mmCIF file of C-alpha atoms in Angstrom:
data_model
loop_
_atom_site.group_PDB
_atom_site.id
_atom_site.type_symbol
_atom_site.label_atom_id
_atom_site.label_comp_id
_atom_site.label_asym_id
_atom_site.label_seq_id
_atom_site.Cartn_x
_atom_site.Cartn_y
_atom_site.Cartn_z
ATOM 1 C CA UNK A 180 96.167 44.745 95.987
ATOM 2 C CA UNK A 181 98.722 47.576 96.003
ATOM 3 C CA UNK A 182 100.721 46.210 98.923
ATOM 4 C CA UNK A 183 101.110 42.819 97.236
ATOM 5 C CA UNK A 184 102.140 44.379 93.902
ATOM 6 C CA UNK A 185 104.597 46.738 95.612
ATOM 7 C CA UNK A 186 106.247 43.784 97.350
ATOM 8 C CA UNK A 187 106.400 41.915 94.035
ATOM 9 C CA UNK A 188 107.956 44.727 91.987
ATOM 10 C CA UNK A 189 110.498 45.423 94.722
ATOM 11 C CA UNK A 190 111.684 41.846 94.219
ATOM 12 C CA UNK A 191 111.375 41.869 90.429
ATOM 13 C CA UNK A 192 110.596 45.073 88.551
ATOM 14 C CA UNK A 193 109.233 43.112 85.608
ATOM 15 C CA UNK A 194 106.368 41.888 87.828
ATOM 16 C CA UNK A 195 104.788 45.226 86.897
ATOM 17 C CA UNK A 196 103.782 43.530 83.631
ATOM 18 C CA UNK A 197 101.221 41.423 85.497
ATOM 19 C CA UNK A 198 99.820 44.209 87.665
ATOM 20 C CA UNK A 199 96.343 45.625 87.226
ATOM 21 C CA UNK A 200 96.087 48.593 84.810
ATOM 22 C CA UNK A 201 95.248 50.911 87.684
ATOM 23 C CA UNK A 202 98.483 49.991 89.482
ATOM 24 C CA UNK A 203 100.488 50.405 86.283
ATOM 25 C CA UNK A 204 99.248 54.011 86.415
ATOM 26 C CA UNK A 205 100.310 54.340 90.063
ATOM 27 C CA UNK A 206 103.498 56.408 90.261
ATOM 28 C CA UNK A 207 104.667 54.859 93.531
ATOM 29 C CA UNK A 208 104.322 51.313 92.182
ATOM 30 C CA UNK A 209 105.944 52.131 88.850
ATOM 31 C CA UNK A 210 108.892 53.916 90.499
ATOM 32 C CA UNK A 211 109.419 50.976 92.864
ATOM 33 C CA UNK A 212 109.543 48.670 89.819
ATOM 34 C CA UNK A 213 111.959 50.982 87.986
ATOM 35 C CA UNK A 214 114.298 51.216 90.971
ATOM 36 C CA UNK A 215 114.474 47.430 90.927
ATOM 37 C CA UNK A 216 114.873 47.231 87.139
ATOM 38 C CA UNK A 217 114.656 50.305 84.880
ATOM 39 C CA UNK A 218 113.415 48.154 82.007
ATOM 40 C CA UNK A 219 110.123 47.905 83.920
ATOM 41 C CA UNK A 220 109.277 51.295 82.403
ATOM 42 C CA UNK A 221 108.007 49.382 79.366
ATOM 43 C CA UNK A 222 105.095 48.077 81.468
ATOM 44 C CA UNK A 223 104.079 51.453 82.919
ATOM 45 C CA UNK A 224 100.863 53.089 81.743
ATOM 46 C CA UNK A 225 101.211 55.450 78.769
ATOM 47 C CA UNK A 226 100.821 58.567 80.895
ATOM 48 C CA UNK A 227 103.804 57.562 83.062
ATOM 49 C CA UNK A 228 105.942 56.935 79.973
ATOM 50 C CA UNK A 229 105.295 60.620 79.258
ATOM 51 C CA UNK A 230 106.093 61.657 82.842
ATOM 52 C CA UNK A 231 109.481 63.394 82.810
ATOM 53 C CA UNK A 232 110.258 62.612 86.454
ATOM 54 C CA UNK A 233 109.516 58.920 86.052
ATOM 55 C CA UNK A 234 111.472 58.533 82.804
ATOM 56 C CA UNK A 235 114.459 60.448 84.183
ATOM 57 C CA UNK A 236 114.635 58.097 87.177
ATOM 58 C CA UNK A 237 114.790 55.145 84.764
ATOM 59 C CA UNK A 238 117.372 56.825 82.513
ATOM 60 C CA UNK A 239 119.587 57.662 85.496
ATOM 61 C CA UNK A 240 119.841 53.947 86.211
ATOM 62 C CA UNK A 241 120.202 52.915 82.570
ATOM 63 C CA UNK A 242 120.174 55.033 79.421
ATOM 64 C CA UNK A 243 118.714 52.054 77.572
ATOM 65 C CA UNK A 244 115.437 52.517 79.479
ATOM 66 C CA UNK A 245 114.836 55.625 77.363
ATOM 67 C CA UNK A 246 113.738 53.218 74.640
ATOM 68 C CA UNK A 247 110.431 52.792 76.534
ATOM 69 C CA UNK A 248 109.667 56.492 76.967
ATOM 70 C CA UNK A 249 106.898 58.164 74.992
ATOM 71 C CA UNK A 250 107.976 59.403 71.545
ATOM 72 C CA UNK A 251 107.122 62.959 72.522
ATOM 73 C CA UNK A 252 109.899 62.875 75.154
ATOM 74 C CA UNK A 253 112.367 61.553 72.590
ATOM 75 C CA UNK A 254 111.617 64.669 70.502
ATOM 76 C CA UNK A 255 111.693 67.047 73.483
ATOM 77 C CA UNK A 256 115.045 68.829 73.208
ATOM 78 C CA UNK A 257 115.127 70.048 76.811
ATOM 79 C CA UNK A 258 114.258 66.604 78.145
ATOM 80 C CA UNK A 259 116.746 64.808 75.889
ATOM 81 C CA UNK A 260 119.477 67.187 77.060
ATOM 82 C CA UNK A 261 118.640 66.307 80.657
ATOM 83 C CA UNK A 262 118.574 62.594 79.806
ATOM 84 C CA UNK A 263 121.950 62.500 78.010
ATOM 85 C CA UNK A 264 123.559 64.484 80.827
ATOM 86 C CA UNK A 265 122.465 61.704 83.158
ATOM 87 C CA UNK A 266 123.420 58.867 80.815
ATOM 88 C CA UNK A 267 124.980 59.423 77.390
ATOM 89 C CA UNK A 268 123.594 56.160 75.989
ATOM 90 C CA UNK A 269 120.154 57.799 75.991
ATOM 91 C CA UNK A 270 121.172 59.455 72.722
ATOM 92 C CA UNK A 271 120.531 56.115 71.001
ATOM 93 C CA UNK A 272 116.762 56.608 71.428
ATOM 94 C CA UNK A 273 116.539 60.360 70.843
ATOM 95 C CA UNK A 274 114.750 61.614 67.728
ATOM 96 C CA UNK A 275 116.988 61.841 64.647
ATOM 97 C CA UNK A 276 116.905 65.640 64.592
ATOM 98 C CA UNK A 277 118.425 65.677 68.092
ATOM 99 C CA UNK A 278 121.222 63.335 67.008
ATOM 100 C CA UNK A 279 122.139 66.184 64.613
ATOM 101 C CA UNK A 280 122.024 68.773 67.418
ATOM 102 C CA UNK A 281 125.598 69.610 68.418
ATOM 103 C CA UNK A 282 124.755 70.736 71.956
ATOM 104 C CA UNK A 283 122.802 67.544 72.646
ATOM 105 C CA UNK A 284 125.521 65.310 71.202
ATOM 106 C CA UNK A 285 128.293 67.149 73.059
ATOM 107 C CA UNK A 286 126.422 66.669 76.329
ATOM 108 C CA UNK A 287 126.000 62.959 75.550
ATOM 109 C CA UNK A 288 129.641 62.270 74.668
ATOM 110 C CA UNK A 289 130.894 64.249 77.649
ATOM 111 C CA UNK A 290 128.952 61.845 79.837
ATOM 112 C CA UNK A 291 129.780 58.712 77.814
ATOM 113 C CA UNK A 292 132.261 58.925 74.947
ATOM 114 C CA UNK A 293 130.777 55.871 73.272
ATOM 115 C CA UNK A 294 127.553 57.802 72.641
ATOM 116 C CA UNK A 295 129.438 59.169 69.608
ATOM 117 C CA UNK A 296 128.317 55.967 67.897
ATOM 118 C CA UNK A 297 124.742 57.266 67.787
ATOM 119 C CA UNK A 298 125.499 60.817 66.641
ATOM 120 C CA UNK A 299 124.659 61.974 63.130
ATOM 121 C CA UNK A 300 127.468 61.392 60.582
ATOM 122 C CA UNK A 301 128.091 65.122 60.303
ATOM 123 C CA UNK A 302 128.863 65.367 64.009
ATOM 124 C CA UNK A 303 131.113 62.314 63.862
ATOM 125 C CA UNK A 304 133.177 64.456 61.469
ATOM 126 C CA UNK A 305 133.154 67.405 63.895
ATOM 127 C CA UNK A 306 136.563 67.660 65.579
ATOM 128 C CA UNK A 307 135.233 69.347 68.722
ATOM 129 C CA UNK A 308 132.611 66.646 69.269
ATOM 130 C CA UNK A 309 135.026 63.798 68.554
ATOM 131 C CA UNK A 310 137.691 65.197 70.875
ATOM 132 C CA UNK A 311 135.107 65.637 73.654
ATOM 133 C CA UNK A 312 134.163 61.965 73.227
ATOM 134 C CA UNK A 313 137.812 60.875 73.237
ATOM 135 C CA UNK A 314 138.597 62.827 76.394
ATOM 136 C CA UNK A 315 135.758 60.956 78.090
ATOM 137 C CA UNK A 316 136.790 57.580 76.629
ATOM 138 C CA UNK A 317 139.602 57.223 74.069
ATOM 139 C CA UNK A 318 137.931 54.130 72.624
ATOM 140 C CA UNK A 319 135.355 56.508 71.131
ATOM 141 C CA UNK A 320 137.875 57.062 68.326
ATOM 142 C CA UNK A 321 136.387 53.958 66.676
ATOM 143 C CA UNK A 322 133.173 55.925 65.998
ATOM 144 C CA UNK A 323 134.860 58.989 64.530
ATOM 145 C CA UNK A 324 134.556 59.662 60.803
ATOM 146 C CA UNK A 325 137.334 58.171 58.654
ATOM 147 C CA UNK A 326 138.986 61.553 58.080
ATOM 148 C CA UNK A 327 139.415 62.072 61.818
ATOM 149 C CA UNK A 328 140.937 58.629 62.229
ATOM 150 C CA UNK A 329 143.617 59.941 59.854
ATOM 151 C CA UNK A 330 143.988 63.219 61.773
ATOM 152 C CA UNK A 331 147.297 63.092 63.643
ATOM 153 C CA UNK A 332 146.222 65.573 66.329
ATOM 154 C CA UNK A 333 143.021 63.662 67.099
ATOM 155 C CA UNK A 334 144.675 60.246 67.176
ATOM 156 C CA UNK A 335 147.537 61.501 69.346
ATOM 157 C CA UNK A 336 145.068 62.827 71.912
ATOM 158 C CA UNK A 337 143.463 59.370 72.076
ATOM 159 C CA UNK A 338 146.812 57.587 72.259
ATOM 160 C CA UNK A 339 148.007 59.850 75.073
ATOM 161 C CA UNK A 340 145.091 58.635 77.173
ATOM 162 C CA UNK A 341 145.373 55.001 76.105
ATOM 163 C CA UNK A 342 147.773 53.367 73.674
ATOM 164 C CA UNK A 343 145.070 50.814 72.895
ATOM 165 C CA UNK A 344 143.081 53.528 71.098
ATOM 166 C CA UNK A 345 145.705 53.377 68.317
ATOM 167 C CA UNK A 346 143.877 50.248 67.170
ATOM 168 C CA UNK A 347 141.155 52.533 65.719
ATOM 169 C CA UNK A 348 143.484 54.870 63.828
ATOM 170 C CA UNK A 349 143.687 54.786 60.044
ATOM 171 C CA UNK A 350 146.117 52.172 58.671
ATOM 172 C CA UNK A 351 148.156 54.908 57.015
ATOM 173 C CA UNK A 352 149.031 56.310 60.454
ATOM 174 C CA UNK A 353 150.064 52.859 61.653
ATOM 175 C CA UNK A 354 152.559 52.793 58.764
ATOM 176 C CA UNK A 355 153.750 56.390 59.300
ATOM 177 C CA UNK A 356 157.130 56.030 61.009
ATOM 178 C CA UNK A 357 157.244 59.581 62.328
ATOM 179 C CA UNK A 358 153.744 59.331 63.731
ATOM 180 C CA UNK A 359 154.299 55.892 65.265
ATOM 181 C CA UNK A 360 157.451 57.209 66.961
ATOM 182 C CA UNK A 361 155.429 60.051 68.448
ATOM 183 C CA UNK A 362 152.648 57.662 69.500
ATOM 184 C CA UNK A 363 155.016 55.168 71.125
ATOM 185 C CA UNK A 364 156.760 57.973 73.008
ATOM 186 C CA UNK A 365 153.369 58.975 74.393
ATOM 187 C CA UNK A 366 152.193 55.454 75.199
ATOM 188 C CA UNK A 367 154.300 52.333 74.701
ATOM 189 C CA UNK A 368 151.280 50.102 74.117
ATOM 190 C CA UNK A 369 150.723 51.909 70.810
ATOM 191 C CA UNK A 370 153.440 49.697 69.327
ATOM 192 C CA UNK A 371 150.988 46.810 69.484
ATOM 193 C CA UNK A 372 149.030 48.343 66.572
ATOM 194 C CA UNK A 373 151.918 49.688 64.486
ATOM 195 C CA UNK A 374 152.645 48.183 61.077
ATOM 196 C CA UNK A 375 154.816 45.053 61.231
ATOM 197 C CA UNK A 376 157.803 46.754 59.602
ATOM 198 C CA UNK A 377 157.817 49.355 62.387
ATOM 199 C CA UNK A 378 157.757 46.664 65.047
ATOM 200 C CA UNK A 379 161.106 45.609 63.589
ATOM 201 C CA UNK A 380 162.462 49.188 63.668
ATOM 202 C CA UNK A 381 164.922 49.426 66.570
ATOM 203 C CA UNK A 382 164.451 53.171 67.112
ATOM 204 C CA UNK A 383 160.674 52.778 67.256
ATOM 205 C CA UNK A 384 160.842 49.821 69.625
ATOM 206 C CA UNK A 385 163.314 51.585 71.932
ATOM 207 C CA UNK A 386 161.152 54.710 72.003
#
């Protein structure tokens, strides 16, 4: 009974799991379940997991719901671009070739800097991509390639936004007196992550 199932999924989206196959193919029922809990997409009929409108509704609520979309959508560049613009975490479930696609990854990290974690290694070495992620969330520095964690310009951008991002910088920068001075002048909390000898340095501490 559609009315009964609709009432059930509006209370608990996962009730879709126990619905009749015909109702799991019913767009109205499936969308009601997804609005209640986007993870309900996993119980939708196969044709609705391929339905761009349905999947995008789920992804808008939670990027993690993209896990349950049909594989063909995870390979669909245009759709993945739309998905990561809604929720950067969707990149996690995109096909590997799209994790190497700079435009897709840039769109993802501009929406959620932490999506850098799921980018291809080559793009985690790309300064433009890493800076875009850091501007969105300075904590994204932790997912940058090692050489960019040693890059003074990149780390200083992160530290300017939040001194706590200095935690993810290369140890050599935490021991670099000149750099630590610059970092502390930008954001006092950076001192928290400086090398111990610099925490005893009066000029650094006063900066």
